[in-house]
Amino acid sequence: MKKQYQISRLINNNVVFSADEKGNEIIIFGKAIGFGRKRGDFVENSRIIKIFEACDVNQKRYLMNLVEDIQPIYIHIAAEIISLFESKLDTKINGMMTVSLSDHISNAVAGKREGFELPLDILPEIKNIYAKEFLIAKEGLEIIKKETGEMLSEDEAGYIVLHYINSSGKNYRSDAKFRLLFQEKMIGGIEESLRLTLDRSSFYYMRFLTHLSFLAARIHDNEMLCEENSSLYHLFISEYPELKDCVEKSAETIRREFSVQISEDEKAYLAIHINNMMKSIKRKGVQQDESEI
């Protein structure tokens, strides 16, 4: 027999407060779950989409701010996508992902209908590093299309993967000290090798830091990329031979300081990011020179 939840507080037609078997306060979300109801009434189980456990006051406030404004369809979509991740990766995901993901999907669909889509800078890295998760997220896009009629871009699949990473505890920020040490060693070595100071205000520098965060996580968790397209590094270096010494020194730093031998695919990513940062510095220098004329 299913648990019967008694309403302790009505929030709106789709959100009510109740208590679980242990007496802990919970938030129940469902289409029209509170319509025509009052305190003391029992919730219709068939209308329940998701139950959230508010662990503390701050989390409760966060949940309330979001679920009050989210349409039930987006909670339903998020729950279906999470179910895909859980079944295909044999994992259990933090229930908070339902709220954050439904809010994101709601905004993404609204943006698409208004002619605006948010690009994701690190999409290539996500597709490569989290290939399985990305394929599942693309299935999630089909669920979104089925329920809303809107086909979102691959960038949105990347955002779904980021929500999964954050909620599953695989966040590349999970070991901040290791990440910061790794970034410090890499940036210092690159600046010494190139004999210049990287522009820390540039878009390409911030994008490189993100790449280093992912690389640090893979080194820390021993999940390095397999060699798949080693020719990419050689092709890139043949076009930009001035980068070879810097990239090889960076690879040596990783081997010496972190006891990891990176693949040539990893070297190719480093070369691409370093090249973008160098181009950005040169463009900025040219613009400054022209302004002084």
Coordinates of N, CA and C in Angstrom, one line a residue, residues 106-186:
S106 N 13.3 24.8 -18.5 CA 12.3 25.8 -18.7 C 12.8 27.0 -19.3
N107 N 13.9 27.5 -18.8 CA 14.6 28.7 -19.4 C 15.1 28.5 -20.8
A108 N 15.6 27.3 -21.1 CA 16.2 27.0 -22.4 C 15.1 26.9 -23.4
V109 N 13.9 26.3 -23.1 CA 12.8 26.3 -24.0 C 12.2 27.7 -24.3
A110 N 12.1 28.5 -23.2 CA 11.6 29.8 -23.4 C 12.6 30.6 -24.3
G111 N 13.9 30.5 -24.1 CA 14.9 31.2 -24.9 C 14.8 30.7 -26.3
K112 N 14.6 29.4 -26.6 CA 14.5 29.0 -28.0 C 13.3 29.6 -28.7
R113 N 12.2 29.7 -27.9 CA 11.0 30.3 -28.5 C 11.1 31.8 -28.8
E114 N 12.0 32.4 -28.1 CA 12.3 33.8 -28.3 C 13.4 34.1 -29.3
G115 N 14.0 33.0 -29.8 CA 15.0 33.1 -30.8 C 16.4 33.2 -30.2
F116 N 16.6 32.8 -28.9 CA 17.9 32.9 -28.3 C 18.3 31.5 -27.7
E117 N 19.6 31.1 -28.0 CA 20.1 29.9 -27.5 C 21.5 30.2 -26.9
L118 N 21.8 29.6 -25.7 CA 23.0 29.9 -25.0 C 24.1 28.9 -25.4
P119 N 25.2 29.4 -26.1 CA 26.2 28.5 -26.5 C 27.0 28.0 -25.2
L120 N 27.6 26.8 -25.4 CA 28.5 26.3 -24.3 C 29.9 26.2 -24.8
D121 N 30.8 27.0 -24.2 CA 32.2 27.1 -24.7 C 32.9 25.7 -24.7
I122 N 32.7 24.9 -23.6 CA 33.4 23.7 -23.4 C 32.7 22.5 -24.0
L123 N 31.8 22.7 -24.9 CA 31.1 21.5 -25.5 C 32.0 20.5 -26.1
P124 N 33.1 20.8 -26.9 CA 34.0 19.8 -27.4 C 34.6 18.9 -26.3
E125 N 35.0 19.6 -25.2 CA 35.6 18.8 -24.1 C 34.6 17.9 -23.5
I126 N 33.4 18.4 -23.3 CA 32.4 17.5 -22.7 C 32.0 16.3 -23.5
K127 N 31.9 16.5 -24.9 CA 31.6 15.4 -25.8 C 32.7 14.4 -25.8
N128 N 33.9 14.8 -25.6 CA 35.1 13.9 -25.5 C 35.2 13.2 -24.2
I129 N 35.2 14.0 -23.1 CA 35.5 13.5 -21.8 C 34.3 12.7 -21.2
Y130 N 33.1 13.2 -21.5 CA 31.9 12.5 -20.9 C 31.0 12.0 -22.1
A131 N 31.6 11.1 -22.9 CA 30.9 10.7 -24.1 C 29.6 9.9 -23.8
K132 N 29.7 9.0 -22.9 CA 28.5 8.2 -22.5 C 27.4 9.2 -22.0
E133 N 27.8 10.1 -21.1 CA 26.8 11.0 -20.5 C 26.2 11.9 -21.6
F134 N 27.0 12.3 -22.5 CA 26.5 13.2 -23.6 C 25.5 12.5 -24.5
L135 N 25.7 11.2 -24.8 CA 24.7 10.5 -25.6 C 23.4 10.4 -24.9
I136 N 23.5 10.2 -23.6 CA 22.2 10.1 -22.8 C 21.5 11.4 -22.8
A137 N 22.3 12.5 -22.7 CA 21.8 13.9 -22.7 C 21.1 14.2 -24.0
K138 N 21.6 13.6 -25.1 CA 21.0 13.8 -26.4 C 19.7 13.1 -26.5
E139 N 19.6 12.0 -25.8 CA 18.2 11.3 -25.7 C 17.3 12.2 -24.9
G140 N 17.9 12.9 -23.9 CA 17.1 13.9 -23.2 C 16.5 15.0 -24.0
L141 N 17.3 15.4 -25.0 CA 16.8 16.4 -25.9 C 15.5 15.9 -26.7
E142 N 15.5 14.6 -27.0 CA 14.3 14.1 -27.7 C 13.1 14.1 -26.8
I143 N 13.3 13.9 -25.5 CA 12.2 13.9 -24.5 C 11.7 15.3 -24.5
I144 N 12.6 16.3 -24.4 CA 12.2 17.7 -24.4 C 11.4 18.1 -25.7
K145 N 11.8 17.6 -26.8 CA 11.1 17.9 -28.1 C 9.7 17.2 -28.0
K146 N 9.6 16.0 -27.6 CA 8.4 15.3 -27.5 C 7.4 16.0 -26.6
E147 N 7.8 16.6 -25.5 CA 6.9 17.2 -24.5 C 6.6 18.7 -24.8
T148 N 7.6 19.3 -25.5 CA 7.4 20.8 -25.7 C 7.3 21.2 -27.2
G149 N 7.8 20.3 -28.0 CA 7.8 20.7 -29.5 C 9.0 21.4 -29.9
E150 N 9.9 21.7 -28.9 CA 11.2 22.4 -29.2 C 12.4 21.5 -29.2
M151 N 13.1 21.5 -30.4 CA 14.4 20.7 -30.4 C 15.5 21.6 -30.1
L152 N 16.1 21.4 -28.9 CA 17.2 22.3 -28.4 C 18.5 21.8 -29.1
S153 N 19.5 22.7 -29.0 CA 20.8 22.4 -29.6 C 21.7 21.4 -28.8
E154 N 22.8 21.0 -29.4 CA 23.7 20.1 -28.7 C 24.3 20.8 -27.5
D155 N 24.4 22.1 -27.6 CA 24.9 22.9 -26.4 C 24.1 22.5 -25.2
E156 N 22.7 22.4 -25.3 CA 21.9 22.1 -24.2 C 22.1 20.7 -23.7
A157 N 22.5 19.8 -24.6 CA 22.9 18.5 -24.1 C 24.1 18.6 -23.2
G158 N 25.0 19.5 -23.6 CA 26.2 19.7 -22.8 C 25.8 20.2 -21.4
Y159 N 24.9 21.2 -21.4 CA 24.4 21.7 -20.1 C 23.8 20.6 -19.2
I160 N 23.1 19.7 -19.8 CA 22.4 18.6 -19.1 C 23.5 17.8 -18.4
V161 N 24.6 17.5 -19.2 CA 25.7 16.7 -18.7 C 26.4 17.4 -17.5
L162 N 26.5 18.8 -17.5 CA 27.1 19.5 -16.4 C 26.2 19.4 -15.2
H163 N 24.9 19.4 -15.4 CA 23.9 19.2 -14.2 C 24.2 17.8 -13.6
Y164 N 24.3 16.9 -14.5 CA 24.6 15.5 -14.0 C 25.9 15.4 -13.2
I165 N 26.9 16.0 -13.8 CA 28.3 16.0 -13.1 C 28.1 16.6 -11.7
N166 N 27.5 17.8 -11.7 CA 27.4 18.5 -10.4 C 26.6 17.7 -9.4
S167 N 25.5 17.0 -9.8 CA 24.7 16.3 -8.9 C 25.2 14.9 -8.5
S168 N 26.0 14.3 -9.3 CA 26.5 13.0 -9.0 C 27.8 13.0 -8.2
G169 N 28.3 14.1 -7.9 CA 29.5 14.2 -7.1 C 30.8 14.0 -8.0
K170 N 30.6 14.1 -9.3 CA 31.8 14.0 -10.2 C 32.3 15.3 -10.7
N171 N 31.9 16.3 -9.9 CA 32.2 17.7 -10.3 C 33.7 17.9 -10.3
Y172 N 34.2 18.5 -11.3 CA 35.7 18.7 -11.4 C 36.2 19.7 -10.4
R173 N 35.3 20.3 -9.6 CA 35.7 21.2 -8.5 C 35.8 20.4 -7.2
S174 N 35.6 19.1 -7.2 CA 35.5 18.4 -6.0 C 36.8 18.4 -5.2
D175 N 37.9 18.5 -5.9 CA 39.2 18.6 -5.1 C 39.8 19.9 -5.5
A176 N 39.4 20.9 -4.8 CA 39.9 22.3 -5.1 C 41.4 22.5 -5.0
K177 N 42.0 21.9 -3.9 CA 43.4 22.1 -3.7 C 44.2 21.5 -4.9
F178 N 43.8 20.3 -5.3 CA 44.5 19.6 -6.4 C 44.4 20.5 -7.7
R179 N 43.1 20.9 -7.9 CA 42.8 21.7 -9.2 C 43.7 22.9 -9.2
L180 N 43.7 23.7 -8.1 CA 44.4 24.9 -8.0 C 45.9 24.8 -8.2
L181 N 46.4 23.7 -7.5 CA 47.8 23.4 -7.7 C 48.2 23.1 -9.1
F182 N 47.3 22.3 -9.7 CA 47.6 21.9 -11.1 C 47.6 23.1 -12.0
Q183 N 46.6 24.0 -11.9 CA 46.5 25.2 -12.7 C 47.7 26.1 -12.5
E184 N 48.1 26.2 -11.2 CA 49.3 27.1 -10.9 C 50.5 26.6 -11.6
K185 N 50.8 25.2 -11.6 CA 51.9 24.7 -12.2 C 51.9 24.8 -13.7
M186 N 50.7 24.6 -14.3 CA 50.6 24.6 -15.8 C 50.7 26.1 -16.3

